[in-house]
């Protein structure tokens, strides 16, 4: 399980496991990780979990968040990243997190505000758990949806079957992209970038994230894909 090792000037203050889908960091005593420092905002940042990965987001804090010395607004955490908040250093430990940033994860940084917002809305319907009495919400909303994928009927994936077992998969080409994201309630298609809209069953999806159904047809760039669910 991923965790944060919290320290001040190499003096370890504690270990905190990221066993919630939304882990809140700040000066407020109700935060999952309370950092008692005047330079830390009441709700400074949070970490969202998507399967084996965690996304760190600055929640409009006064003094910002740094990762490995660089100021960030949103960052996909990698094993051994060091997060700096106020006087504190938070070492991120997750052996299951990828050590490199692939294309899909890079697109996640730009394409997931709505995905994160929807996940947060799901999380916030659960009862609030106080620090040291954490119950893993991820176990409660763990994806039980059947494994899905697409079959290519036109374009570079023609004749291929692609299973989507990761949090997301992008289709198209740079400058004209869509993504299919796997969420607790099913698979969603979202237009990421490009002047030509992503089409679902012949109709533009605009900027919305649309829940996919069996045999839906997706058009992006010069690719045509049919969505399916595996029994």
PDB file of C-alpha atoms in Angstrom:
ATOM      1  CA  UNK A   1       0.000   0.000   0.000  1.00  0.00           C
ATOM      2  CA  UNK A   2       1.258   3.502  -0.841  1.00  0.00           C
ATOM      3  CA  UNK A   3       2.333   5.702   2.057  1.00  0.00           C
ATOM      4  CA  UNK A   4       3.845   9.066   2.961  1.00  0.00           C
ATOM      5  CA  UNK A   5       6.873   9.333   5.230  1.00  0.00           C
ATOM      6  CA  UNK A   6       6.627  12.772   6.849  1.00  0.00           C
ATOM      7  CA  UNK A   7       9.729  14.550   8.094  1.00  0.00           C
ATOM      8  CA  UNK A   8      11.166  17.945   9.017  1.00  0.00           C
ATOM      9  CA  UNK A   9      14.856  18.415   8.160  1.00  0.00           C
ATOM     10  CA  UNK A  10      15.348  14.619   7.964  1.00  0.00           C
ATOM     11  CA  UNK A  11      13.665  14.088  11.346  1.00  0.00           C
ATOM     12  CA  UNK A  12      10.871  11.577  10.646  1.00  0.00           C
ATOM     13  CA  UNK A  13       7.546  12.636  12.169  1.00  0.00           C
ATOM     14  CA  UNK A  14       5.418   9.671  11.097  1.00  0.00           C
ATOM     15  CA  UNK A  15       4.148   7.278   8.415  1.00  0.00           C
ATOM     16  CA  UNK A  16       0.713   7.717   6.810  1.00  0.00           C
ATOM     17  CA  UNK A  17      -0.887   5.124   4.553  1.00  0.00           C
ATOM     18  CA  UNK A  18      -2.892   6.320   1.542  1.00  0.00           C
ATOM     19  CA  UNK A  19      -5.775   3.947   2.215  1.00  0.00           C
ATOM     20  CA  UNK A  20      -8.536   6.359   1.132  1.00  0.00           C
ATOM     21  CA  UNK A  21      -9.622   7.423  -2.333  1.00  0.00           C
ATOM     22  CA  UNK A  22      -9.254  11.051  -1.242  1.00  0.00           C
ATOM     23  CA  UNK A  23      -6.504  11.802   1.286  1.00  0.00           C
ATOM     24  CA  UNK A  24      -6.607  15.399   2.560  1.00  0.00           C
ATOM     25  CA  UNK A  25      -3.512  17.309   3.711  1.00  0.00           C
ATOM     26  CA  UNK A  26      -3.604  20.604   5.591  1.00  0.00           C
ATOM     27  CA  UNK A  27      -3.499  22.484   8.876  1.00  0.00           C
ATOM     28  CA  UNK A  28      -7.111  21.675   9.784  1.00  0.00           C
ATOM     29  CA  UNK A  29      -7.296  19.075  12.561  1.00  0.00           C
ATOM     30  CA  UNK A  30      -9.872  17.088  10.563  1.00  0.00           C
ATOM     31  CA  UNK A  31      -7.405  16.484   7.716  1.00  0.00           C
ATOM     32  CA  UNK A  32      -6.111  12.949   7.174  1.00  0.00           C
ATOM     33  CA  UNK A  33      -2.624  14.429   7.527  1.00  0.00           C
ATOM     34  CA  UNK A  34      -2.572  17.477   9.809  1.00  0.00           C
ATOM     35  CA  UNK A  35       0.561  19.616   9.391  1.00  0.00           C
ATOM     36  CA  UNK A  36       0.852  22.174  12.183  1.00  0.00           C
ATOM     37  CA  UNK A  37       2.646  24.993  10.401  1.00  0.00           C
ATOM     38  CA  UNK A  38       1.559  28.586   9.738  1.00  0.00           C
ATOM     39  CA  UNK A  39       2.751  28.223   6.119  1.00  0.00           C
ATOM     40  CA  UNK A  40       0.305  25.347   5.557  1.00  0.00           C
ATOM     41  CA  UNK A  41      -3.258  26.239   4.501  1.00  0.00           C
ATOM     42  CA  UNK A  42      -6.219  24.722   6.342  1.00  0.00           C
ATOM     43  CA  UNK A  43      -6.955  22.552   3.292  1.00  0.00           C
ATOM     44  CA  UNK A  44      -3.653  22.643   1.443  1.00  0.00           C
ATOM     45  CA  UNK A  45      -3.708  19.665  -0.927  1.00  0.00           C
ATOM     46  CA  UNK A  46      -5.227  16.268  -1.493  1.00  0.00           C
ATOM     47  CA  UNK A  47      -4.209  12.979  -3.066  1.00  0.00           C
ATOM     48  CA  UNK A  48      -6.675  11.080  -5.246  1.00  0.00           C
ATOM     49  CA  UNK A  49      -6.166   7.335  -5.769  1.00  0.00           C
ATOM     50  CA  UNK A  50      -6.856   5.743  -9.164  1.00  0.00           C
ATOM     51  CA  UNK A  51      -6.066   2.013  -8.903  1.00  0.00           C
ATOM     52  CA  UNK A  52      -2.250   1.766  -8.428  1.00  0.00           C
ATOM     53  CA  UNK A  53      -1.611   5.471  -8.972  1.00  0.00           C
ATOM     54  CA  UNK A  54      -2.077   8.598  -6.878  1.00  0.00           C
ATOM     55  CA  UNK A  55      -2.632  12.141  -8.166  1.00  0.00           C
ATOM     56  CA  UNK A  56      -1.514  15.041  -5.972  1.00  0.00           C
ATOM     57  CA  UNK A  57      -3.464  18.301  -6.336  1.00  0.00           C
ATOM     58  CA  UNK A  58      -2.856  21.703  -4.783  1.00  0.00           C
ATOM     59  CA  UNK A  59      -6.255  22.875  -3.466  1.00  0.00           C
ATOM     60  CA  UNK A  60      -5.635  26.617  -4.006  1.00  0.00           C
ATOM     61  CA  UNK A  61      -3.223  26.799  -1.082  1.00  0.00           C
ATOM     62  CA  UNK A  62      -1.570  30.068  -0.095  1.00  0.00           C
ATOM     63  CA  UNK A  63       2.058  28.918  -0.426  1.00  0.00           C
ATOM     64  CA  UNK A  64       1.769  26.130  -3.003  1.00  0.00           C
ATOM     65  CA  UNK A  65       3.124  22.604  -3.277  1.00  0.00           C
ATOM     66  CA  UNK A  66       6.475  21.426  -4.595  1.00  0.00           C
ATOM     67  CA  UNK A  67       7.461  17.977  -5.821  1.00  0.00           C
ATOM     68  CA  UNK A  68      11.175  17.260  -6.114  1.00  0.00           C
ATOM     69  CA  UNK A  69      11.818  21.005  -5.933  1.00  0.00           C
ATOM     70  CA  UNK A  70       9.348  21.991  -8.679  1.00  0.00           C
ATOM     71  CA  UNK A  71       6.099  23.830  -7.975  1.00  0.00           C
ATOM     72  CA  UNK A  72       3.064  21.820  -9.141  1.00  0.00           C
ATOM     73  CA  UNK A  73      -0.691  22.202  -9.346  1.00  0.00           C
ATOM     74  CA  UNK A  74      -1.409  18.598 -10.316  1.00  0.00           C
ATOM     75  CA  UNK A  75       1.128  15.754 -10.354  1.00  0.00           C
ATOM     76  CA  UNK A  76       0.966  11.987 -10.858  1.00  0.00           C
ATOM     77  CA  UNK A  77       3.102  10.710  -8.018  1.00  0.00           C
ATOM     78  CA  UNK A  78       6.038   8.430  -8.758  1.00  0.00           C
ATOM     79  CA  UNK A  79       7.800   6.169  -6.270  1.00  0.00           C
ATOM     80  CA  UNK A  80      10.278   8.145  -4.097  1.00  0.00           C
ATOM     81  CA  UNK A  81       8.870  11.579  -5.021  1.00  0.00           C
ATOM     82  CA  UNK A  82       9.395  14.183  -2.299  1.00  0.00           C
ATOM     83  CA  UNK A  83       6.469  16.542  -1.666  1.00  0.00           C
ATOM     84  CA  UNK A  84       7.266  19.829   0.079  1.00  0.00           C
ATOM     85  CA  UNK A  85       4.503  21.599   2.022  1.00  0.00           C
ATOM     86  CA  UNK A  86       5.565  24.346   4.404  1.00  0.00           C
ATOM     87  CA  UNK A  87       8.446  23.063   6.528  1.00  0.00           C
ATOM     88  CA  UNK A  88       7.446  19.447   5.901  1.00  0.00           C
ATOM     89  CA  UNK A  89       8.828  16.910   3.450  1.00  0.00           C
ATOM     90  CA  UNK A  90       6.518  14.045   2.470  1.00  0.00           C
ATOM     91  CA  UNK A  91       8.308  11.095   0.879  1.00  0.00           C
ATOM     92  CA  UNK A  92       5.940   9.122  -1.366  1.00  0.00           C
ATOM     93  CA  UNK A  93       6.544   5.356  -1.247  1.00  0.00           C
ATOM     94  CA  UNK A  94       4.688   3.109  -3.676  1.00  0.00           C
ATOM     95  CA  UNK A  95       6.503   0.168  -5.244  1.00  0.00           C
ATOM     96  CA  UNK A  96       3.501  -0.485  -7.525  1.00  0.00           C
ATOM     97  CA  UNK A  97       3.557   2.989  -9.074  1.00  0.00           C
ATOM     98  CA  UNK A  98       5.265   3.186 -12.440  1.00  0.00           C
ATOM     99  CA  UNK A  99       8.758   4.685 -12.359  1.00  0.00           C
ATOM    100  CA  UNK A 100       8.224   6.411 -15.715  1.00  0.00           C
ATOM    101  CA  UNK A 101       5.517   8.588 -17.238  1.00  0.00           C
ATOM    102  CA  UNK A 102       3.861   6.922 -20.223  1.00  0.00           C
ATOM    103  CA  UNK A 103       1.686   8.738 -22.762  1.00  0.00           C
ATOM    104  CA  UNK A 104      -1.641   7.827 -21.156  1.00  0.00           C
ATOM    105  CA  UNK A 105      -0.504   9.122 -17.770  1.00  0.00           C
ATOM    106  CA  UNK A 106       0.780  12.335 -19.329  1.00  0.00           C
ATOM    107  CA  UNK A 107      -2.659  12.901 -20.850  1.00  0.00           C
ATOM    108  CA  UNK A 108      -4.221  12.198 -17.450  1.00  0.00           C
ATOM    109  CA  UNK A 109      -2.680  15.399 -16.089  1.00  0.00           C
ATOM    110  CA  UNK A 110      -4.558  17.536 -18.609  1.00  0.00           C
ATOM    111  CA  UNK A 111      -7.691  15.473 -19.091  1.00  0.00           C
ATOM    112  CA  UNK A 112      -8.868  14.429 -15.642  1.00  0.00           C
ATOM    113  CA  UNK A 113     -10.261  17.436 -13.740  1.00  0.00           C
ATOM    114  CA  UNK A 114     -13.788  16.190 -14.486  1.00  0.00           C
ATOM    115  CA  UNK A 115     -12.800  12.598 -13.686  1.00  0.00           C
ATOM    116  CA  UNK A 116     -11.362  13.688 -10.342  1.00  0.00           C
ATOM    117  CA  UNK A 117     -14.405  15.859  -9.619  1.00  0.00           C
ATOM    118  CA  UNK A 118     -16.755  12.923 -10.240  1.00  0.00           C
ATOM    119  CA  UNK A 119     -14.645  10.609  -8.080  1.00  0.00           C
ATOM    120  CA  UNK A 120     -14.636  13.231  -5.303  1.00  0.00           C
ATOM    121  CA  UNK A 121     -18.419  13.502  -5.524  1.00  0.00           C
ATOM    122  CA  UNK A 122     -18.668   9.728  -5.113  1.00  0.00           C
ATOM    123  CA  UNK A 123     -16.290   9.798  -2.160  1.00  0.00           C
ATOM    124  CA  UNK A 124     -18.092  12.672  -0.448  1.00  0.00           C
ATOM    125  CA  UNK A 125     -21.353  10.712  -0.338  1.00  0.00           C
ATOM    126  CA  UNK A 126     -19.607   8.417   2.160  1.00  0.00           C
ATOM    127  CA  UNK A 127     -19.457   9.290   5.844  1.00  0.00           C
ATOM    128  CA  UNK A 128     -16.444  11.371   6.869  1.00  0.00           C
ATOM    129  CA  UNK A 129     -13.852   9.341   8.774  1.00  0.00           C
ATOM    130  CA  UNK A 130     -11.667  10.963  11.407  1.00  0.00           C
ATOM    131  CA  UNK A 131      -7.859  10.539  11.398  1.00  0.00           C
ATOM    132  CA  UNK A 132      -6.608   7.318  13.002  1.00  0.00           C
ATOM    133  CA  UNK A 133     -10.043   5.751  12.412  1.00  0.00           C
ATOM    134  CA  UNK A 134      -9.688   5.406   8.678  1.00  0.00           C
ATOM    135  CA  UNK A 135     -11.784   2.840   6.836  1.00  0.00           C
ATOM    136  CA  UNK A 136     -10.646   2.258   3.270  1.00  0.00           C
ATOM    137  CA  UNK A 137     -13.292   3.754   0.987  1.00  0.00           C
ATOM    138  CA  UNK A 138     -11.508   2.160  -1.948  1.00  0.00           C
ATOM    139  CA  UNK A 139     -12.754  -1.205  -0.743  1.00  0.00           C
ATOM    140  CA  UNK A 140     -16.331   0.113  -0.663  1.00  0.00           C
ATOM    141  CA  UNK A 141     -16.387   1.522  -4.208  1.00  0.00           C
ATOM    142  CA  UNK A 142     -13.870  -0.817  -5.816  1.00  0.00           C
ATOM    143  CA  UNK A 143     -14.702  -1.297  -9.451  1.00  0.00           C
ATOM    144  CA  UNK A 144     -16.872  -4.395  -9.917  1.00  0.00           C
ATOM    145  CA  UNK A 145     -17.851  -3.451 -13.454  1.00  0.00           C
ATOM    146  CA  UNK A 146     -17.046  -6.135 -16.074  1.00  0.00           C
ATOM    147  CA  UNK A 147     -13.773  -5.699 -17.938  1.00  0.00           C
ATOM    148  CA  UNK A 148     -14.334  -3.753 -21.135  1.00  0.00           C
ATOM    149  CA  UNK A 149     -12.504  -2.900 -24.292  1.00  0.00           C
ATOM    150  CA  UNK A 150     -12.812  -1.872 -27.920  1.00  0.00           C
ATOM    151  CA  UNK A 151     -12.584  -3.625 -31.283  1.00  0.00           C
ATOM    152  CA  UNK A 152     -11.094  -1.639 -34.124  1.00  0.00           C
ATOM    153  CA  UNK A 153     -13.196  -1.574 -37.297  1.00  0.00           C
ATOM    154  CA  UNK A 154     -11.351   1.279 -39.029  1.00  0.00           C
ATOM    155  CA  UNK A 155      -7.923   2.875 -38.698  1.00  0.00           C
ATOM    156  CA  UNK A 156      -4.740   1.673 -37.017  1.00  0.00           C
ATOM    157  CA  UNK A 157      -6.566  -0.703 -34.642  1.00  0.00           C
ATOM    158  CA  UNK A 158      -8.646  -2.323 -37.389  1.00  0.00           C
ATOM    159  CA  UNK A 159      -9.130  -6.022 -36.602  1.00  0.00           C
ATOM    160  CA  UNK A 160      -7.620  -5.663 -33.113  1.00  0.00           C
ATOM    161  CA  UNK A 161      -9.253  -6.143 -29.708  1.00  0.00           C
ATOM    162  CA  UNK A 162      -7.952  -3.877 -26.943  1.00  0.00           C
ATOM    163  CA  UNK A 163      -8.876  -4.535 -23.309  1.00  0.00           C
ATOM    164  CA  UNK A 164      -8.970  -1.490 -21.001  1.00  0.00           C
ATOM    165  CA  UNK A 165      -7.937  -2.674 -17.553  1.00  0.00           C
ATOM    166  CA  UNK A 166      -6.034   0.485 -16.532  1.00  0.00           C
ATOM    167  CA  UNK A 167      -7.652   3.732 -15.314  1.00  0.00           C
ATOM    168  CA  UNK A 168      -7.570   5.165 -18.817  1.00  0.00           C
ATOM    169  CA  UNK A 169      -6.562   4.608 -22.420  1.00  0.00           C
ATOM    170  CA  UNK A 170      -6.172   7.274 -25.101  1.00  0.00           C
ATOM    171  CA  UNK A 171      -7.098   6.900 -28.763  1.00  0.00           C
ATOM    172  CA  UNK A 172      -6.395   9.036 -31.803  1.00  0.00           C
ATOM    173  CA  UNK A 173      -3.184  10.951 -32.347  1.00  0.00           C
ATOM    174  CA  UNK A 174      -1.491  14.023 -30.785  1.00  0.00           C
ATOM    175  CA  UNK A 175      -3.697  16.996 -31.568  1.00  0.00           C
ATOM    176  CA  UNK A 176      -6.818  14.851 -31.970  1.00  0.00           C
ATOM    177  CA  UNK A 177      -7.405  12.650 -28.938  1.00  0.00           C
ATOM    178  CA  UNK A 178     -10.125  10.955 -26.919  1.00  0.00           C
ATOM    179  CA  UNK A 179      -9.813   8.804 -23.825  1.00  0.00           C
ATOM    180  CA  UNK A 180     -11.770   5.944 -22.327  1.00  0.00           C
ATOM    181  CA  UNK A 181     -11.600   5.922 -18.522  1.00  0.00           C
ATOM    182  CA  UNK A 182     -12.443   3.015 -16.250  1.00  0.00           C
ATOM    183  CA  UNK A 183     -14.379   4.196 -13.199  1.00  0.00           C
ATOM    184  CA  UNK A 184     -16.244   2.446 -10.375  1.00  0.00           C
ATOM    185  CA  UNK A 185     -19.559   2.869 -12.198  1.00  0.00           C
ATOM    186  CA  UNK A 186     -18.399   1.868 -15.685  1.00  0.00           C
ATOM    187  CA  UNK A 187     -16.438   3.056 -18.717  1.00  0.00           C
ATOM    188  CA  UNK A 188     -16.638   6.648 -19.973  1.00  0.00           C
ATOM    189  CA  UNK A 189     -15.462   8.277 -23.197  1.00  0.00           C
ATOM    190  CA  UNK A 190     -14.203  11.890 -23.108  1.00  0.00           C
ATOM    191  CA  UNK A 191     -12.904  14.190 -25.830  1.00  0.00           C
ATOM    192  CA  UNK A 192      -9.394  15.333 -24.824  1.00  0.00           C
ATOM    193  CA  UNK A 193      -8.216  17.643 -27.602  1.00  0.00           C
ATOM    194  CA  UNK A 194      -8.716  18.495 -31.250  1.00  0.00           C
ATOM    195  CA  UNK A 195     -10.974  20.683 -33.383  1.00  0.00           C
ATOM    196  CA  UNK A 196     -12.902  17.718 -34.755  1.00  0.00           C
ATOM    197  CA  UNK A 197     -15.247  16.320 -32.100  1.00  0.00           C
ATOM    198  CA  UNK A 198     -15.206  12.772 -30.819  1.00  0.00           C
ATOM    199  CA  UNK A 199     -18.386  11.064 -32.005  1.00  0.00           C
ATOM    200  CA  UNK A 200     -20.402   8.378 -30.267  1.00  0.00           C
ATOM    201  CA  UNK A 201     -22.867   6.527 -32.487  1.00  0.00           C
ATOM    202  CA  UNK A 202     -22.518   9.318 -35.038  1.00  0.00           C
ATOM    203  CA  UNK A 203     -23.137  12.226 -32.634  1.00  0.00           C
ATOM    204  CA  UNK A 204     -20.628  14.662 -31.127  1.00  0.00           C
ATOM    205  CA  UNK A 205     -20.045  14.189 -27.390  1.00  0.00           C
ATOM    206  CA  UNK A 206     -18.756  17.751 -26.904  1.00  0.00           C
ATOM    207  CA  UNK A 207     -16.821  18.191 -23.650  1.00  0.00           C
ATOM    208  CA  UNK A 208     -18.954  15.739 -21.641  1.00  0.00           C
ATOM    209  CA  UNK A 209     -17.888  12.340 -20.293  1.00  0.00           C
ATOM    210  CA  UNK A 210     -20.361   9.782 -21.640  1.00  0.00           C
ATOM    211  CA  UNK A 211     -21.063   6.370 -20.087  1.00  0.00           C
ATOM    212  CA  UNK A 212     -20.421   3.668 -22.683  1.00  0.00           C
ATOM    213  CA  UNK A 213     -22.822   0.853 -23.449  1.00  0.00           C
ATOM    214  CA  UNK A 214     -22.256  -2.452 -25.224  1.00  0.00           C
ATOM    215  CA  UNK A 215     -21.799  -2.006 -29.020  1.00  0.00           C
ATOM    216  CA  UNK A 216     -21.403   1.789 -28.860  1.00  0.00           C
ATOM    217  CA  UNK A 217     -19.360   3.063 -31.829  1.00  0.00           C
ATOM    218  CA  UNK A 218     -16.668   5.670 -31.193  1.00  0.00           C
ATOM    219  CA  UNK A 219     -15.123   7.831 -33.930  1.00  0.00           C
ATOM    220  CA  UNK A 220     -11.904   9.748 -33.186  1.00  0.00           C
ATOM    221  CA  UNK A 221      -9.467  11.078 -35.793  1.00  0.00           C
ATOM    222  CA  UNK A 222      -9.506   8.324 -38.459  1.00  0.00           C
ATOM    223  CA  UNK A 223     -10.280   5.538 -36.023  1.00  0.00           C
ATOM    224  CA  UNK A 224     -13.608   3.767 -35.535  1.00  0.00           C
ATOM    225  CA  UNK A 225     -13.963   1.575 -32.461  1.00  0.00           C
ATOM    226  CA  UNK A 226     -16.761  -0.604 -31.072  1.00  0.00           C
ATOM    227  CA  UNK A 227     -17.051  -0.842 -27.292  1.00  0.00           C
ATOM    228  CA  UNK A 228     -17.695  -4.215 -25.620  1.00  0.00           C
ATOM    229  CA  UNK A 229     -17.917  -5.735 -22.155  1.00  0.00           C
ATOM    230  CA  UNK A 230     -16.351  -9.089 -21.377  1.00  0.00           C
ATOM    231  CA  UNK A 231     -18.489 -11.547 -19.407  1.00  0.00           C
TER     232      UNK A 231
END
